[in-house]
Coordinates of N, CA and C in Angstrom, one line a residue:
Chain A
D807 N -9.3 -10.7 -10.7 CA -8.3 -10.0 -10.0 C -6.9 -10.7 -10.1
I808 N -5.9 -9.9 -10.1 CA -4.5 -10.4 -10.2 C -4.0 -10.8 -8.9
Q809 N -3.6 -12.1 -8.7 CA -3.1 -12.6 -7.5 C -1.6 -12.4 -7.5
M810 N -1.0 -12.0 -6.3 CA 0.4 -11.9 -6.2 C 0.9 -12.9 -5.1
T811 N 1.6 -13.9 -5.5 CA 2.1 -15.0 -4.6 C 3.5 -14.7 -4.2
Q812 N 3.7 -14.4 -3.0 CA 5.1 -14.0 -2.5 C 5.7 -15.1 -1.7
S813 N 7.0 -15.3 -1.9 CA 7.7 -16.3 -1.1 C 9.1 -15.9 -0.8
P814 N 9.7 -16.4 0.3 CA 9.0 -17.1 1.3 C 8.2 -16.2 2.2
S815 N 7.4 -16.7 3.1 CA 6.6 -15.9 4.0 C 7.5 -15.4 5.1
S816 N 8.5 -16.1 5.4 CA 9.5 -15.6 6.4 C 10.9 -16.2 6.1
L817 N 11.9 -15.6 6.6 CA 13.2 -16.1 6.5 C 14.1 -15.6 7.6
S818 N 15.1 -16.4 7.9 CA 16.1 -16.0 8.9 C 17.4 -15.8 8.2
A819 N 18.0 -14.7 8.5 CA 19.3 -14.4 7.8 C 20.2 -13.6 8.8
S820 N 21.5 -13.6 8.4 CA 22.5 -13.0 9.3 C 22.9 -11.6 8.6
V821 N 23.4 -10.8 9.5 CA 24.0 -9.5 9.0 C 25.0 -9.8 7.9
G822 N 25.0 -9.1 6.8 CA 25.9 -9.4 5.7 C 25.4 -10.3 4.6
D823 N 24.3 -11.1 4.9 CA 23.8 -12.0 4.0 C 23.2 -11.3 2.8
R824 N 23.1 -12.0 1.6 CA 22.3 -11.6 0.5 C 21.0 -12.3 0.6
V825 N 19.9 -11.5 0.4 CA 18.6 -12.0 0.6 C 17.8 -11.8 -0.7
T826 N 17.0 -12.8 -1.1 CA 16.2 -12.6 -2.3 C 14.7 -13.0 -1.9
I827 N 13.8 -12.2 -2.3 CA 12.4 -12.4 -2.1 C 11.7 -12.4 -3.5
T828 N 10.7 -13.3 -3.6 CA 10.1 -13.5 -4.9 C 8.6 -13.2 -4.9
C829 N 8.1 -12.6 -6.0 CA 6.7 -12.5 -6.2 C 6.3 -13.0 -7.6
R830 N 5.2 -13.8 -7.6 CA 4.7 -14.3 -8.9 C 3.3 -13.8 -9.1
A831 N 3.1 -13.2 -10.2 CA 1.7 -12.7 -10.6 C 0.9 -13.8 -11.3
S832 N -0.4 -13.7 -11.1 CA -1.2 -14.7 -11.7 C -1.4 -14.5 -13.2
Q833 N -1.0 -13.3 -13.7 CA -1.0 -13.1 -15.2 C 0.0 -12.0 -15.5
D834 N 0.3 -11.9 -16.8 CA 1.3 -10.9 -17.2 C 1.0 -9.5 -16.7
I835 N 1.9 -8.9 -16.0 CA 1.7 -7.5 -15.5 C 2.8 -6.6 -16.0
N836 N 3.5 -7.0 -17.1 CA 4.6 -6.2 -17.6 C 5.6 -5.9 -16.4
N837 N 5.8 -4.7 -16.1 CA 6.8 -4.4 -15.0 C 6.1 -3.5 -14.0
Y838 N 4.7 -3.6 -13.8 CA 4.0 -2.8 -12.9 C 4.0 -3.4 -11.5
V839 N 5.2 -3.4 -10.9 CA 5.4 -4.0 -9.6 C 6.2 -3.0 -8.7
A840 N 5.7 -2.8 -7.5 CA 6.4 -2.0 -6.5 C 6.7 -2.9 -5.3
W841 N 7.8 -2.5 -4.6 CA 8.2 -3.2 -3.4 C 8.2 -2.3 -2.2
F842 N 7.7 -2.7 -1.0 CA 7.7 -1.9 0.2 C 8.3 -2.6 1.3
Q843 N 8.8 -1.8 2.2 CA 9.4 -2.3 3.5 C 8.5 -1.8 4.6
Q844 N 8.2 -2.6 5.6 CA 7.4 -2.2 6.7 C 8.0 -2.6 8.0
K845 N 8.2 -1.7 8.9 CA 8.7 -2.1 10.3 C 7.5 -2.0 11.2
P846 N 7.6 -2.7 12.4 CA 6.4 -2.8 13.3 C 5.9 -1.4 13.7
G847 N 4.6 -1.2 13.6 CA 4.0 0.0 14.0 C 4.3 1.2 13.1
K848 N 4.9 1.0 12.0 CA 5.2 2.0 11.0 C 4.4 1.9 9.7
A849 N 4.3 3.0 9.0 CA 3.8 2.9 7.6 C 4.7 2.2 6.7
P850 N 4.2 1.5 5.7 CA 5.1 1.0 4.6 C 5.8 2.1 3.9
K851 N 7.0 1.7 3.5 CA 7.9 2.6 2.8 C 8.3 2.1 1.4
S852 N 8.1 2.9 0.4 CA 8.4 2.4 -0.9 C 9.9 2.3 -1.2
L853 N 10.2 1.1 -1.8 CA 11.7 0.9 -2.1 C 11.9 0.9 -3.6
I854 N 11.1 0.2 -4.3 CA 11.2 -0.1 -5.8 C 9.9 0.2 -6.5
Y855 N 10.0 0.7 -7.7 CA 8.8 0.8 -8.5 C 9.2 0.4 -9.9
A856 N 8.2 0.2 -10.8 CA 8.4 -0.3 -12.1 C 9.4 -1.5 -12.1
A857 N 9.2 -2.4 -11.2 CA 10.0 -3.6 -11.0 C 11.5 -3.4 -10.6
S858 N 12.1 -2.4 -11.1 CA 13.6 -2.3 -10.9 C 14.1 -0.9 -10.7
S859 N 13.2 0.1 -10.6 CA 13.6 1.5 -10.3 C 13.7 1.8 -8.9
L860 N 14.8 2.3 -8.4 CA 15.0 2.6 -7.0 C 14.3 3.9 -6.6
Q861 N 13.4 3.8 -5.6 CA 12.8 5.1 -5.1 C 13.9 6.0 -4.6
S862 N 13.6 7.3 -4.8 CA 14.6 8.3 -4.4 C 14.9 8.2 -2.9
G863 N 16.2 8.2 -2.5 CA 16.6 8.1 -1.1 C 16.8 6.7 -0.6
V864 N 16.4 5.7 -1.4 CA 16.6 4.3 -0.9 C 18.0 3.8 -1.3
P865 N 18.7 3.2 -0.3 CA 20.1 2.8 -0.6 C 20.2 1.7 -1.7
S866 N 21.3 1.8 -2.4 CA 21.5 0.9 -3.6 C 21.6 -0.6 -3.3
K867 N 21.7 -0.9 -2.0 CA 21.7 -2.3 -1.6 C 20.4 -3.1 -2.0
F868 N 19.4 -2.3 -2.1 CA 18.1 -2.8 -2.6 C 18.0 -2.8 -4.1
S869 N 17.6 -3.9 -4.7 CA 17.4 -3.9 -6.1 C 16.3 -4.8 -6.5
G870 N 15.6 -4.5 -7.6 CA 14.5 -5.3 -8.1 C 14.7 -5.7 -9.5
S871 N 14.1 -6.9 -9.8 CA 14.2 -7.3 -11.2 C 13.0 -8.1 -11.6
G872 N 12.8 -8.4 -12.9 CA 11.7 -9.2 -13.4 C 10.8 -8.4 -14.3
S873 N 10.0 -9.2 -15.0 CA 9.0 -8.7 -15.9 C 8.1 -9.8 -16.3
G874 N 6.8 -9.4 -16.6 CA 5.8 -10.4 -17.0 C 5.1 -11.0 -15.7
T875 N 5.6 -12.1 -15.2 CA 4.9 -12.7 -14.0 C 5.8 -12.9 -12.9
D876 N 7.1 -12.9 -13.1 CA 8.1 -13.3 -12.0 C 9.0 -12.1 -11.6
F877 N 9.0 -11.8 -10.3 CA 9.7 -10.6 -9.9 C 10.5 -10.9 -8.6
T878 N 11.7 -10.3 -8.4 CA 12.5 -10.5 -7.2 C 12.9 -9.1 -6.6
L879 N 13.0 -9.1 -5.3 CA 13.6 -8.1 -4.5 C 14.9 -8.7 -3.9
T880 N 16.0 -8.0 -4.1 CA 17.3 -8.5 -3.5 C 17.8 -7.4 -2.6
I881 N 18.3 -7.9 -1.4 CA 19.1 -7.0 -0.5 C 20.5 -7.6 -0.5
S882 N 21.4 -6.7 -1.0 CA 22.7 -7.3 -1.3 C 23.5 -7.7 0.0
S883 N 23.4 -6.9 1.0 CA 24.1 -7.2 2.2 C 23.3 -6.7 3.4
L884 N 22.6 -7.6 4.0 CA 21.6 -7.3 5.1 C 22.3 -6.6 6.3
Q885 N 21.6 -5.5 6.6 CA 22.1 -4.8 7.8 C 21.0 -4.8 8.9
P886 N 21.4 -4.5 10.1 CA 20.4 -4.6 11.2 C 19.1 -3.8 10.9
E887 N 19.2 -2.6 10.3 CA 18.0 -1.8 10.0 C 17.1 -2.4 8.9
D888 N 17.6 -3.5 8.3 CA 16.8 -4.1 7.2 C 15.9 -5.2 7.7
F889 N 15.9 -5.5 8.9 CA 15.0 -6.6 9.5 C 13.7 -6.0 9.6
A890 N 12.7 -6.5 8.8 CA 11.4 -5.9 8.6 C 10.6 -6.9 7.7
T891 N 9.4 -6.4 7.4 CA 8.5 -7.2 6.5 C 8.5 -6.5 5.2
Y892 N 8.6 -7.3 4.1 CA 8.6 -6.7 2.7 C 7.4 -7.2 2.0
F893 N 6.8 -6.3 1.2 CA 5.6 -6.6 0.4 C 5.8 -6.2 -1.1
C894 N 5.2 -7.0 -2.0 CA 5.2 -6.6 -3.4 C 3.8 -6.1 -3.6
Q895 N 3.6 -5.3 -4.7 CA 2.3 -4.8 -5.1 C 2.3 -4.8 -6.6
Q896 N 1.1 -5.2 -7.2 CA 1.0 -5.0 -8.7 C 0.1 -3.8 -8.9
Y897 N 0.4 -3.0 -9.9 CA -0.4 -1.8 -10.2 C -0.8 -1.8 -11.7
K898 N -0.8 -3.0 -12.2 CA -1.3 -3.1 -13.7 C -2.7 -2.8 -13.8
S899 N -3.5 -3.2 -12.8 CA -5.0 -3.0 -13.0 C -5.6 -3.0 -11.6
Y900 N -6.8 -2.4 -11.5 CA -7.6 -2.5 -10.3 C -8.4 -3.8 -10.2
P901 N -8.5 -4.3 -9.0 CA -8.0 -3.8 -7.7 C -6.5 -4.0 -7.6
L902 N -5.8 -3.0 -7.1 CA -4.4 -3.2 -6.8 C -4.3 -4.4 -5.8
T903 N -3.3 -5.2 -5.9 CA -3.2 -6.3 -5.0 C -1.7 -6.4 -4.5
F904 N -1.6 -7.0 -3.3 CA -0.3 -7.1 -2.6 C 0.0 -8.6 -2.5
G905 N 1.3 -8.9 -2.4 CA 1.8 -10.2 -1.9 C 1.5 -10.3 -0.4
G906 N 1.6 -11.5 0.1 CA 1.3 -11.8 1.5 C 2.4 -11.3 2.5
G907 N 3.5 -10.9 2.0 CA 4.6 -10.4 2.8 C 5.6 -11.4 3.1
T908 N 6.9 -10.9 3.4 CA 8.0 -11.7 3.8 C 8.6 -11.1 5.0
K909 N 8.6 -11.8 6.1 CA 9.2 -11.2 7.3 C 10.7 -11.7 7.4
V910 N 11.6 -10.7 7.4 CA 13.0 -11.0 7.4 C 13.5 -10.9 8.9
E911 N 13.9 -12.0 9.5 CA 14.3 -12.0 10.9 C 15.8 -12.3 11.0
I912 N 16.3 -11.9 12.2 CA 17.7 -12.2 12.5 C 17.9 -13.6 12.9
K913 N 19.0 -14.2 12.2 CA 19.3 -15.6 12.6 C 20.2 -15.6 13.8
Chain B
Q1243 N 8.3 18.0 2.5 CA 8.1 16.6 2.1 C 6.7 16.2 2.2
V1244 N 6.3 15.1 1.6 CA 5.0 14.6 1.6 C 4.6 14.2 3.1
Q1245 N 3.4 14.8 3.5 CA 2.9 14.4 4.8 C 1.4 14.0 4.6
L1246 N 1.1 12.9 5.2 CA -0.3 12.4 5.1 C -0.7 12.0 6.5
V1247 N -1.7 12.7 7.1 CA -2.1 12.4 8.5 C -3.6 12.0 8.5
E1248 N -3.8 10.8 8.9 CA -5.2 10.2 9.0 C -5.8 10.5 10.3
S1249 N -7.1 10.6 10.3 CA -7.9 10.8 11.5 C -9.2 10.2 11.4
G1250 N -10.0 10.0 12.5 CA -11.4 9.6 12.4 C -11.6 8.1 12.8
G1251 N -10.5 7.4 13.0 CA -10.7 6.0 13.4 C -11.2 5.9 14.8
G1252 N -11.6 4.7 15.2 CA -12.1 4.4 16.5 C -12.8 3.1 16.6
V1253 N -13.5 2.9 17.7 CA -14.3 1.7 17.9 C -15.8 1.9 17.6
V1254 N -16.3 1.0 16.8 CA -17.7 1.2 16.4 C -18.4 -0.1 16.3
Q1255 N -19.7 -0.1 16.5 CA -20.5 -1.4 16.5 C -20.8 -1.8 15.1
P1256 N -20.9 -3.1 14.9 CA -21.3 -3.6 13.5 C -22.6 -2.9 13.1
G1257 N -22.5 -2.6 11.8 CA -23.7 -1.9 11.2 C -23.7 -0.4 11.2
R1258 N -22.8 0.2 12.0 CA -22.7 1.6 12.2 C -21.7 2.2 11.1
S1259 N -21.6 3.5 11.2 CA -20.7 4.2 10.2 C -19.6 4.9 10.8
L1260 N -18.6 5.2 10.0 CA -17.4 6.0 10.4 C -16.9 6.7 9.2
R1261 N -16.4 7.9 9.4 CA -15.8 8.7 8.4 C -14.3 9.0 8.7
L1262 N -13.4 8.5 7.8 CA -12.0 8.7 7.9 C -11.6 10.0 7.1
S1263 N -10.6 10.7 7.6 CA -10.1 11.8 6.8 C -8.6 11.7 6.8
C1264 N -8.0 12.3 5.8 CA -6.5 12.4 5.6 C -6.2 13.8 5.2
A1265 N -5.4 14.4 6.0 CA -4.9 15.8 5.7 C -3.5 15.6 5.0
A1266 N -3.5 16.2 3.8 CA -2.3 16.1 2.9 C -1.5 17.4 2.9
S1267 N -0.2 17.3 2.8 CA 0.6 18.5 2.7 C 2.0 18.1 2.0
G1268 N 2.7 19.1 1.6 CA 4.0 18.9 1.0 C 4.0 18.6 -0.5
F1269 N 2.8 18.6 -1.1 CA 2.7 18.4 -2.6 C 1.4 19.0 -3.1
T1270 N 1.3 19.1 -4.4 CA 0.1 19.7 -5.0 C -1.0 18.6 -5.0
F1271 N -1.8 18.6 -4.0 CA -2.8 17.6 -3.7 C -3.7 17.4 -4.9
S1272 N -4.1 18.4 -5.6 CA -5.1 18.4 -6.6 C -4.5 17.7 -7.9
S1273 N -3.2 17.4 -7.9 CA -2.6 16.8 -9.1 C -2.4 15.3 -9.0
Y1274 N -2.8 14.7 -7.9 CA -2.5 13.3 -7.7 C -3.7 12.5 -7.3
G1275 N -3.7 11.3 -7.8 CA -4.7 10.3 -7.3 C -4.3 9.9 -5.9
M1276 N -5.3 9.5 -5.2 CA -5.2 9.1 -3.8 C -5.9 7.7 -3.5
H1277 N -5.4 7.0 -2.5 CA -5.9 5.7 -2.2 C -6.0 5.5 -0.7
W1278 N -6.9 4.5 -0.3 CA -6.9 4.0 1.0 C -6.5 2.5 0.9
V1279 N -5.6 2.1 1.8 CA -5.1 0.8 2.0 C -5.3 0.4 3.4
R1280 N -5.7 -0.8 3.7 CA -5.9 -1.2 5.1 C -5.1 -2.5 5.4
Q1281 N -4.9 -2.6 6.7 CA -4.1 -3.8 7.2 C -4.8 -4.3 8.5
A1282 N -5.4 -5.5 8.4 CA -6.0 -6.1 9.6 C -4.9 -6.5 10.5
P1283 N -5.2 -6.6 11.8 CA -4.2 -7.0 12.8 C -3.5 -8.3 12.5
G1284 N -2.2 -8.2 12.4 CA -1.4 -9.4 12.1 C -1.5 -9.9 10.7
K1285 N -2.1 -9.1 9.8 CA -2.3 -9.6 8.4 C -1.5 -8.7 7.4
G1286 N -1.7 -9.0 6.2 CA -1.1 -8.2 5.1 C -1.8 -7.0 4.7
L1287 N -1.4 -6.4 3.6 CA -2.0 -5.2 3.1 C -3.2 -5.5 2.1
E1288 N -4.2 -4.7 2.2 CA -5.3 -4.8 1.3 C -5.7 -3.5 0.8
W1289 N -5.6 -3.3 -0.5 CA -6.1 -2.0 -1.2 C -7.6 -1.9 -1.0
V1290 N -8.1 -0.7 -0.7 CA -9.5 -0.5 -0.4 C -10.2 0.3 -1.5
A1291 N -9.6 1.5 -1.8 CA -10.3 2.4 -2.8 C -9.3 3.4 -3.3
A1292 N -9.7 4.0 -4.4 CA -8.8 5.0 -5.1 C -9.7 6.1 -5.7
V1293 N -9.2 7.3 -5.8 CA -9.9 8.4 -6.4 C -8.9 9.1 -7.3
S1294 N -9.4 9.5 -8.5 CA -8.5 10.2 -9.4 C -8.2 11.6 -8.9
Y1295 N -7.3 12.3 -9.5 CA -6.8 13.6 -9.0 C -8.0 14.7 -8.9
D1296 N -9.0 14.5 -9.8 CA -10.1 15.5 -9.8 C -11.3 15.0 -9.2
G1297 N -11.3 13.7 -8.7 CA -12.5 13.1 -8.1 C -13.5 12.5 -9.0
S1298 N -13.1 12.5 -10.3 CA -14.1 12.1 -11.3 C -14.2 10.6 -11.5
N1299 N -13.1 9.9 -11.1 CA -13.1 8.4 -11.2 C -12.8 7.8 -9.8
K1300 N -13.5 6.8 -9.5 CA -13.4 6.1 -8.2 C -13.4 4.6 -8.4
Y1301 N -12.6 3.9 -7.6 CA -12.4 2.5 -7.7 C -12.5 1.9 -6.3
Y1302 N -13.0 0.6 -6.2 CA -13.2 0.0 -4.9 C -12.9 -1.5 -5.0
V1303 N -12.4 -2.1 -3.9 CA -12.3 -3.5 -3.8 C -13.7 -4.1 -3.7
D1304 N -14.0 -5.2 -4.2 CA -15.4 -5.8 -4.2 C -16.0 -5.8 -2.8
S1305 N -15.2 -6.1 -1.8 CA -15.7 -6.3 -0.4 C -16.3 -5.1 0.2
V1306 N -16.0 -3.9 -0.4 CA -16.5 -2.7 0.2 C -17.5 -1.9 -0.7
K1307 N -17.6 -2.4 -1.9 CA -18.5 -1.7 -2.9 C -19.9 -1.6 -2.3
G1308 N -20.5 -0.5 -2.5 CA -21.8 -0.2 -2.0 C -21.9 0.2 -0.5
R1309 N -20.8 0.0 0.2 CA -20.7 0.4 1.7 C -19.8 1.5 1.9
F1310 N -18.7 1.6 1.2 CA -17.7 2.6 1.4 C -17.7 3.6 0.2
T1311 N -17.4 4.9 0.5 CA -17.3 5.9 -0.5 C -16.1 6.7 -0.3
I1312 N -15.2 6.8 -1.3 CA -14.0 7.6 -1.2 C -14.4 9.0 -1.9
S1313 N -13.8 10.0 -1.3 CA -14.0 11.4 -1.8 C -12.9 12.3 -1.5
R1314 N -12.8 13.4 -2.1 CA -11.7 14.3 -1.8 C -12.2 15.8 -1.9
D1315 N -11.6 16.7 -1.2 CA -11.8 18.1 -1.2 C -10.5 18.8 -1.6
N1316 N -10.3 19.1 -2.8 CA -9.1 19.7 -3.3 C -8.9 21.1 -2.7
S1317 N -9.9 21.7 -2.3 CA -9.8 23.1 -1.8 C -9.2 23.0 -0.3
K1318 N -9.4 21.9 0.3 CA -8.9 21.7 1.7 C -7.8 20.6 1.8
N1319 N -7.3 20.1 0.6 CA -6.2 19.1 0.6 C -6.5 17.9 1.5
T1320 N -7.8 17.5 1.4 CA -8.2 16.4 2.3 C -8.9 15.3 1.5
L1321 N -8.6 14.1 2.0 CA -9.2 12.8 1.4 C -10.1 12.2 2.5
H1322 N -11.2 11.7 2.0 CA -12.1 11.0 3.0 C -12.4 9.6 2.6
L1323 N -12.9 8.8 3.6 CA -13.4 7.5 3.3 C -14.7 7.4 4.2
Q1324 N -15.8 7.4 3.6 CA -17.1 7.2 4.4 C -17.4 5.7 4.4
M1325 N -17.4 5.2 5.6 CA -17.6 3.7 5.8 C -18.9 3.4 6.4
N1326 N -19.9 2.8 5.7 CA -21.2 2.5 6.2 C -21.3 1.0 6.4
S1327 N -22.3 0.6 7.2 CA -22.6 -0.8 7.3 C -21.4 -1.6 7.7
L1328 N -20.6 -1.1 8.7 CA -19.4 -1.7 9.0 C -19.5 -3.1 9.6
R1329 N -18.5 -4.0 9.2 CA -18.5 -5.4 9.6 C -17.2 -5.6 10.4
A1330 N -17.3 -6.7 11.2 CA -16.1 -7.1 12.0 C -14.8 -7.2 11.1
E1331 N -15.0 -7.7 9.9 CA -13.9 -7.9 9.0 C -13.3 -6.6 8.4
D1332 N -14.0 -5.5 8.7 CA -13.4 -4.2 8.3 C -12.4 -3.7 9.4
T1333 N -12.3 -4.4 10.5 CA -11.3 -4.0 11.5 C -9.9 -4.0 10.9
A1334 N -9.2 -2.9 11.0 CA -7.9 -2.7 10.4 C -7.3 -1.4 10.7
V1335 N -6.1 -1.2 10.4 CA -5.5 0.1 10.3 C -5.6 0.6 8.9
Y1336 N -6.2 1.8 8.7 CA -6.4 2.4 7.4 C -5.4 3.4 7.1
H1337 N -4.7 3.2 6.0 CA -3.6 4.1 5.6 C -4.1 4.9 4.4
C1338 N -3.8 6.2 4.4 CA -4.0 7.1 3.2 C -2.7 7.0 2.4
T1339 N -2.8 6.9 1.1 CA -1.6 6.9 0.3 C -1.7 7.8 -0.9
K1340 N -0.6 8.3 -1.3 CA -0.5 9.2 -2.5 C 0.0 8.4 -3.6
E1341 N -0.6 8.6 -4.8 CA 0.0 8.0 -6.0 C 1.3 8.6 -6.4
D1342 N 2.2 7.8 -6.9 CA 3.4 8.3 -7.6 C 3.3 7.7 -9.0
Y1343 N 3.8 8.4 -10.0 CA 3.7 8.0 -11.4 C 5.1 7.5 -11.9
D1344 N 5.1 6.4 -12.5 CA 6.4 5.8 -13.0 C 6.7 6.1 -14.4
G1345 N 5.8 6.9 -15.1 CA 6.0 7.1 -16.5 C 4.9 6.5 -17.3
S1346 N 4.3 5.4 -16.8 CA 3.2 4.7 -17.5 C 2.2 4.2 -16.5
G1347 N 2.5 4.1 -15.3 CA 1.5 3.6 -14.3 C 1.7 4.3 -13.0
S1348 N 0.7 4.1 -12.1 CA 0.7 4.8 -10.8 C 0.6 3.8 -9.7
Y1349 N 1.5 4.0 -8.7 CA 1.5 3.1 -7.6 C 1.4 3.9 -6.3
T1350 N 1.3 3.2 -5.2 CA 1.1 3.9 -3.9 C 2.4 4.3 -3.3
G1351 N 3.0 5.4 -3.7 CA 4.3 5.8 -3.4 C 4.6 6.3 -2.0
H1352 N 3.6 7.0 -1.4 CA 3.8 7.6 -0.1 C 2.6 7.3 0.8
W1353 N 2.9 6.9 2.1 CA 1.9 6.4 3.0 C 1.8 7.2 4.2
G1354 N 0.6 7.4 4.8 CA 0.5 7.9 6.1 C 0.6 6.8 7.2
Q1355 N 0.7 7.2 8.4 CA 0.9 6.2 9.5 C -0.4 5.4 9.8
G1356 N -1.5 5.9 9.4 CA -2.7 5.1 9.5 C -3.6 5.5 10.7
T1357 N -4.9 5.1 10.6 CA -5.8 5.3 11.7 C -6.5 4.0 12.0
P1358 N -6.6 3.5 13.3 CA -7.1 2.2 13.5 C -8.7 2.3 13.6
V1359 N -9.3 1.3 13.0 CA -10.7 1.1 13.1 C -11.0 -0.3 13.7
S1360 N -11.8 -0.3 14.7 CA -12.2 -1.6 15.3 C -13.7 -1.7 15.3
V1361 N -14.2 -2.7 14.7 CA -15.7 -3.0 14.6 C -16.0 -4.1 15.5
S1362 N -16.7 -3.8 16.6 CA -17.0 -4.8 17.6 C -18.2 -4.4 18.4
S1363 N -19.0 -5.4 18.8 CA -20.1 -5.2 19.6 C -19.8 -5.2 21.1

């Protein structure tokens, strides 16, 4: 199985900050990575697919990059509605696997 | 728009069974693969099972193989997860998800709110 190691597990940031979250795959997965945002009590929402493609309707402050084993999600200017937990997912092969999540909290 | 509404969750004793359902609307259900993903209380996401658009191919995480069965009824736009021999570690919110295709691979692009399953004596 492909392991996805996500870091940090949590971070504190201020409104307006630039935030970067990282996922590392245990083997080469090309660009088969998606990123999700989850707010408490809500279903995860897709933000990015194919490592860097923005899901329709998602604001451009979210961006993704990477290929092979190392991937990043960046929020260019954190807003109050962005405080949530973020997950990466690899879909190169079954079983699909997720990173452990990054909880973004208000500083 | 895509809507996925899960049902069938509840409290069940270890060793018993439960059948989850997911009613899909807003897209051509018979054209898309579907998945179940679960989230244990306070934990991360765990992919559970997937079924191809026509039901001919099914995939499972090792921990549920032989106990869970994913199926679909394309005439009723419904996805199911039959869960047998339930264990305490199966306690989670179970989300139904629709595949989206990125041109070369498929990911879980749309999610339902989930239905909670609690396995406890």
